[in-house]
Coordinates of C-alpha atoms in Angstrom, one line a residue:
M1 CA 66.6 -66.1 36.2
K2 CA 66.9 -62.3 35.9
Q3 CA 70.0 -62.7 33.8
E4 CA 68.2 -65.2 31.4
L5 CA 65.4 -62.7 30.9
T6 CA 67.8 -60.0 30.2
N7 CA 69.6 -62.0 27.6
L8 CA 66.3 -63.0 26.1
W9 CA 65.3 -59.4 25.4
K10 CA 68.9 -58.5 24.2
D11 CA 68.7 -61.3 21.5
W12 CA 68.6 -58.8 18.7
R13 CA 69.0 -61.5 16.1
L14 CA 65.7 -63.3 17.2
H15 CA 63.7 -59.9 17.3
T16 CA 65.1 -58.8 14.0
I17 CA 64.1 -62.1 12.3
V18 CA 60.7 -62.0 13.8
L19 CA 60.1 -58.5 12.6
V20 CA 61.3 -59.2 9.0
I21 CA 58.9 -62.3 8.9
V22 CA 56.0 -60.2 10.2
L23 CA 56.6 -57.3 7.6
L24 CA 57.1 -59.8 4.8
T25 CA 54.0 -61.9 5.5
E26 CA 51.8 -58.8 6.1
T27 CA 53.0 -57.5 2.7
I28 CA 52.1 -60.6 0.9
G29 CA 48.5 -60.4 2.5
T30 CA 45.6 -62.8 2.4
H31 CA 44.9 -64.7 -0.8
S32 CA 42.2 -67.2 -1.6
F33 CA 41.0 -69.5 -4.5
T34 CA 38.2 -71.7 -5.1
V35 CA 38.2 -75.5 -5.5
G36 CA 34.7 -76.6 -6.8
P37 CA 32.2 -75.2 -4.1
G38 CA 35.1 -74.9 -1.5
V39 CA 37.3 -72.0 -0.8
V40 CA 41.1 -72.3 0.1
L41 CA 42.2 -69.3 2.3
L42 CA 45.9 -68.5 2.5
L43 CA 46.7 -66.2 5.5
P44 CA 49.9 -64.5 6.7
M45 CA 50.2 -66.7 9.7
L46 CA 50.5 -69.7 7.4
Y47 CA 53.4 -67.9 5.5
A48 CA 55.1 -67.0 8.9
I49 CA 55.1 -70.6 10.1
I50 CA 56.4 -71.9 6.8
I51 CA 59.2 -69.2 6.6
G52 CA 60.1 -69.6 10.3
L53 CA 60.3 -73.4 9.8
G54 CA 62.5 -73.0 6.8
L55 CA 64.7 -70.5 8.7
F56 CA 65.3 -73.0 11.5
F57 CA 67.4 -75.2 9.1
T58 CA 69.7 -72.2 8.0
P59 CA 72.7 -70.6 9.8
L60 CA 70.5 -67.6 10.5
I61 CA 68.6 -69.4 13.4
K62 CA 70.8 -71.0 16.1
E63 CA 69.8 -73.1 19.1
K64 CA 70.0 -69.9 21.2
Q65 CA 67.3 -68.2 19.2
S66 CA 65.1 -71.4 19.2
K67 CA 65.3 -71.6 23.1
N68 CA 64.8 -67.9 23.5
A69 CA 61.6 -68.0 21.4
E70 CA 59.8 -70.5 23.7
P71 CA 58.9 -68.1 26.6
L72 CA 57.9 -65.4 24.0
I73 CA 55.2 -67.9 22.6
V74 CA 53.7 -68.1 26.1
L75 CA 53.8 -64.3 26.5
G76 CA 52.1 -63.8 23.2
V77 CA 49.4 -66.3 24.1
T78 CA 48.9 -64.5 27.5
L79 CA 48.3 -61.2 25.9
L80 CA 45.8 -62.8 23.4
I81 CA 43.9 -64.5 26.3
A82 CA 43.7 -61.1 28.0
K83 CA 42.2 -59.6 24.8
I84 CA 39.7 -62.3 24.5
G85 CA 38.7 -61.7 28.3
V86 CA 38.0 -58.1 27.5
I87 CA 35.8 -59.0 24.5
I88 CA 33.7 -61.5 26.4
G89 CA 32.0 -58.9 28.7
P90 CA 30.6 -56.5 26.0
S91 CA 29.6 -59.5 23.8
L92 CA 27.3 -61.2 26.4
P93 CA 24.0 -59.6 25.0
Q94 CA 24.9 -60.8 21.5
I95 CA 25.6 -64.4 22.8
I96 CA 22.2 -64.4 24.6
E97 CA 20.4 -63.2 21.5
A98 CA 22.0 -66.1 19.5
G99 CA 19.6 -68.5 20.9
P100 CA 19.8 -72.0 22.6
A101 CA 21.1 -73.7 19.4
L102 CA 24.2 -71.6 19.5
L103 CA 24.6 -72.0 23.3
L104 CA 24.3 -75.9 23.0
Q105 CA 26.8 -76.1 20.1
E106 CA 29.8 -76.1 22.4
F107 CA 28.8 -79.4 23.8
G108 CA 29.0 -80.8 20.3
N109 CA 32.6 -79.8 20.1
L110 CA 33.3 -82.0 23.2
G111 CA 32.1 -85.0 21.1
T112 CA 35.4 -85.1 19.1
I113 CA 37.2 -86.1 22.2
F114 CA 35.5 -89.6 22.0
I115 CA 36.7 -90.0 18.4
A116 CA 40.2 -88.4 18.5
L117 CA 41.6 -89.6 21.8
P118 CA 41.1 -93.3 21.1
V119 CA 42.8 -92.9 17.6
A120 CA 45.7 -91.0 19.2
I121 CA 46.2 -93.8 21.8
M122 CA 46.0 -96.5 19.1
L123 CA 48.7 -94.7 17.3
G124 CA 50.9 -95.0 20.2
L125 CA 50.8 -91.4 21.6
K126 CA 51.2 -91.0 25.3
R127 CA 50.2 -87.9 27.2
E128 CA 50.8 -85.7 24.2
S129 CA 47.2 -87.1 23.1
I130 CA 45.6 -85.1 26.1
G131 CA 46.9 -81.7 24.7
M132 CA 46.2 -82.7 21.1
T133 CA 42.6 -84.0 21.6
H134 CA 40.9 -82.0 24.3
S135 CA 40.0 -79.2 21.9
V136 CA 40.7 -77.7 18.5
A137 CA 43.9 -76.3 20.1
R138 CA 43.6 -72.6 19.2
E139 CA 45.2 -69.8 21.2
P140 CA 43.0 -69.9 24.5
N141 CA 43.5 -73.7 24.7
V142 CA 47.3 -73.4 24.1
G143 CA 47.3 -70.9 26.9
L144 CA 45.3 -73.4 29.1
I145 CA 47.7 -76.3 28.6
M146 CA 50.8 -74.1 29.0
D147 CA 49.5 -72.7 32.3
K148 CA 48.7 -76.2 33.7
Y149 CA 51.4 -78.4 32.3
G150 CA 54.1 -76.1 30.9
F151 CA 55.5 -75.6 27.5
N152 CA 58.1 -78.5 27.5
S153 CA 55.6 -81.0 28.9
P154 CA 54.1 -83.9 26.8
E155 CA 50.8 -82.1 26.8
G156 CA 52.4 -78.8 25.8
R157 CA 54.1 -80.5 22.8
G158 CA 50.8 -82.2 21.8
V159 CA 48.8 -78.9 21.9
M160 CA 51.5 -77.0 20.0
A161 CA 51.6 -79.8 17.3
I162 CA 47.8 -79.5 16.7
Y163 CA 48.0 -75.7 16.9
I164 CA 50.6 -75.6 14.1
F165 CA 48.7 -78.3 12.1
G166 CA 45.5 -76.4 12.4
T167 CA 47.2 -73.1 11.3
V168 CA 48.6 -74.8 8.1
F169 CA 45.8 -77.1 7.1
G170 CA 42.7 -75.9 9.3
A171 CA 41.5 -73.1 7.0
V172 CA 42.1 -75.1 3.9
F173 CA 40.2 -78.1 5.3
M174 CA 37.2 -76.1 6.7
G175 CA 37.0 -74.0 3.4
L176 CA 36.7 -77.1 1.4
I177 CA 34.6 -79.3 3.7
S178 CA 31.9 -76.7 4.4
G179 CA 31.4 -75.9 0.7
F180 CA 31.2 -79.6 -0.3
L181 CA 28.9 -80.6 2.5
A182 CA 26.6 -77.7 2.1
T183 CA 26.0 -78.4 -1.6
L184 CA 25.9 -82.3 -1.3
T185 CA 23.6 -82.7 1.8
P186 CA 20.1 -81.5 2.3
L187 CA 20.9 -79.8 5.7
N188 CA 20.2 -76.0 5.9
P189 CA 23.4 -73.8 5.0
L190 CA 23.0 -71.9 8.1
S191 CA 23.7 -75.1 10.2
F192 CA 27.0 -75.2 8.5
A193 CA 27.5 -71.5 9.1
M194 CA 26.9 -72.1 12.9
A195 CA 29.3 -75.1 12.8
S196 CA 32.1 -72.9 11.2
G197 CA 32.5 -70.9 14.3
I198 CA 34.9 -73.2 16.3
G199 CA 36.9 -70.2 17.8
S200 CA 39.3 -69.6 15.0
G201 CA 38.9 -66.5 12.9
S202 CA 40.8 -68.0 9.9
M203 CA 38.9 -71.1 9.8
M204 CA 35.6 -69.3 10.2
A205 CA 36.4 -67.0 7.4
A206 CA 37.3 -69.9 5.1
A207 CA 34.2 -71.9 5.9
S208 CA 31.8 -69.0 5.7
G209 CA 33.5 -67.8 2.4
S210 CA 32.7 -71.2 0.9
L211 CA 29.1 -71.0 2.0
V212 CA 28.7 -67.6 0.7
A213 CA 30.1 -68.6 -2.6
A214 CA 27.7 -71.5 -2.8
F215 CA 24.7 -69.6 -1.5
P216 CA 25.2 -65.8 -2.3
Q217 CA 21.6 -65.1 -1.7
M218 CA 22.0 -66.0 2.0
E219 CA 25.3 -64.0 2.5
N220 CA 24.1 -61.7 5.4
D221 CA 22.5 -64.6 7.3
I222 CA 25.6 -66.9 6.8
L223 CA 28.0 -64.2 8.0
A224 CA 25.7 -63.3 11.0
F225 CA 25.4 -66.9 12.2
A226 CA 29.1 -67.8 11.6
G227 CA 30.0 -64.6 13.4
A228 CA 27.8 -65.3 16.5
S229 CA 28.9 -68.9 16.6
N230 CA 32.6 -68.0 16.5
L231 CA 32.1 -65.2 19.0
L232 CA 30.4 -67.8 21.4
S233 CA 33.1 -70.4 20.9
L234 CA 35.8 -67.8 21.9
S235 CA 33.7 -66.6 24.8
T236 CA 32.7 -70.0 26.3
G237 CA 35.2 -72.5 24.7
L238 CA 38.0 -71.9 27.2
Y239 CA 35.6 -72.4 30.1
M240 CA 34.2 -75.5 28.5
S241 CA 37.8 -76.8 28.1
I242 CA 38.7 -75.8 31.7
F243 CA 35.7 -77.4 33.5
I244 CA 34.6 -80.2 31.1
G245 CA 36.8 -80.8 28.1
L246 CA 40.3 -81.2 29.7
P247 CA 39.1 -83.2 32.8
L248 CA 37.1 -85.4 30.5
T249 CA 40.1 -86.0 28.2
E250 CA 42.3 -86.9 31.2
K251 CA 39.7 -89.2 32.7
L252 CA 39.2 -91.1 29.5
Y253 CA 43.0 -91.3 28.9
D254 CA 43.5 -92.8 32.3
I255 CA 40.7 -95.4 31.6
M256 CA 42.0 -96.3 28.1
T257 CA 45.6 -96.5 28.9
R258 CA 44.7 -98.6 32.1
R259 CA 42.7 -101.0 29.9
K260 CA 45.4 -101.2 27.3
S261 CA 48.1 -102.0 29.8
T262 CA 45.8 -104.7 31.4
S263 CA 45.2 -106.3 28.0
S264 CA 48.9 -106.3 27.2
R265 CA 49.8 -108.1 30.6
V266 CA 46.9 -110.6 29.9
E267 CA 48.3 -111.3 26.4
K268 CA 51.9 -111.7 27.7
G269 CA 50.6 -114.1 30.6
A270 CA 48.9 -116.1 27.9

């Protein structure tokens, strides 16, 4: 084990490629453009995933680098979770001031489990669906799944699939849907500002940017509600996943797969 760790840190090719990708994507920076009332936000993380994926199919990346990168993902997520933990304490007064609507919004995020999990099972996914549907699969949730099931588990592959999908398409989707819904429905724009805070800074920025573009006179209120909502999701979202979201998903998965297997046996018997 010690020898493996030594070889990992001595993999100069992997570290050099990662450094070059980071420098390149940070140089490109953040760009955005509007589509109707929506805003599409292009972030350095998006470029990094696309470049890294492309390099995987070139001679620069070999199987050795691919394997060595796996434990580094867990290490990076661990550091991020530690940072989030440090943020939670000083932010508690802001969360309390946000009011009961923001405090209750986290229960609304659990509602997607009842929609996403049945669809995943119908599509033929197995335990990958637990990692995919228990949350929006941002960094804290990736860390939770890695800690409980491991990186190479079906649940780990599921949460990483949604994490990558969310990084590539999440900000684009949130930027478009918030602007279109806020302008086409009679709901208060501040309700969409609250809904944009799902625990992802990029998705919140895209969604709130669309709302500000559509309602510039409400810019300060939109940014305040979106920021408080996102802060709350970062602070409490992980605990909701630990104590409610993940156990609920596992229970529903067991019930649905048991019924599905029972139905299959009945049909075969008939």
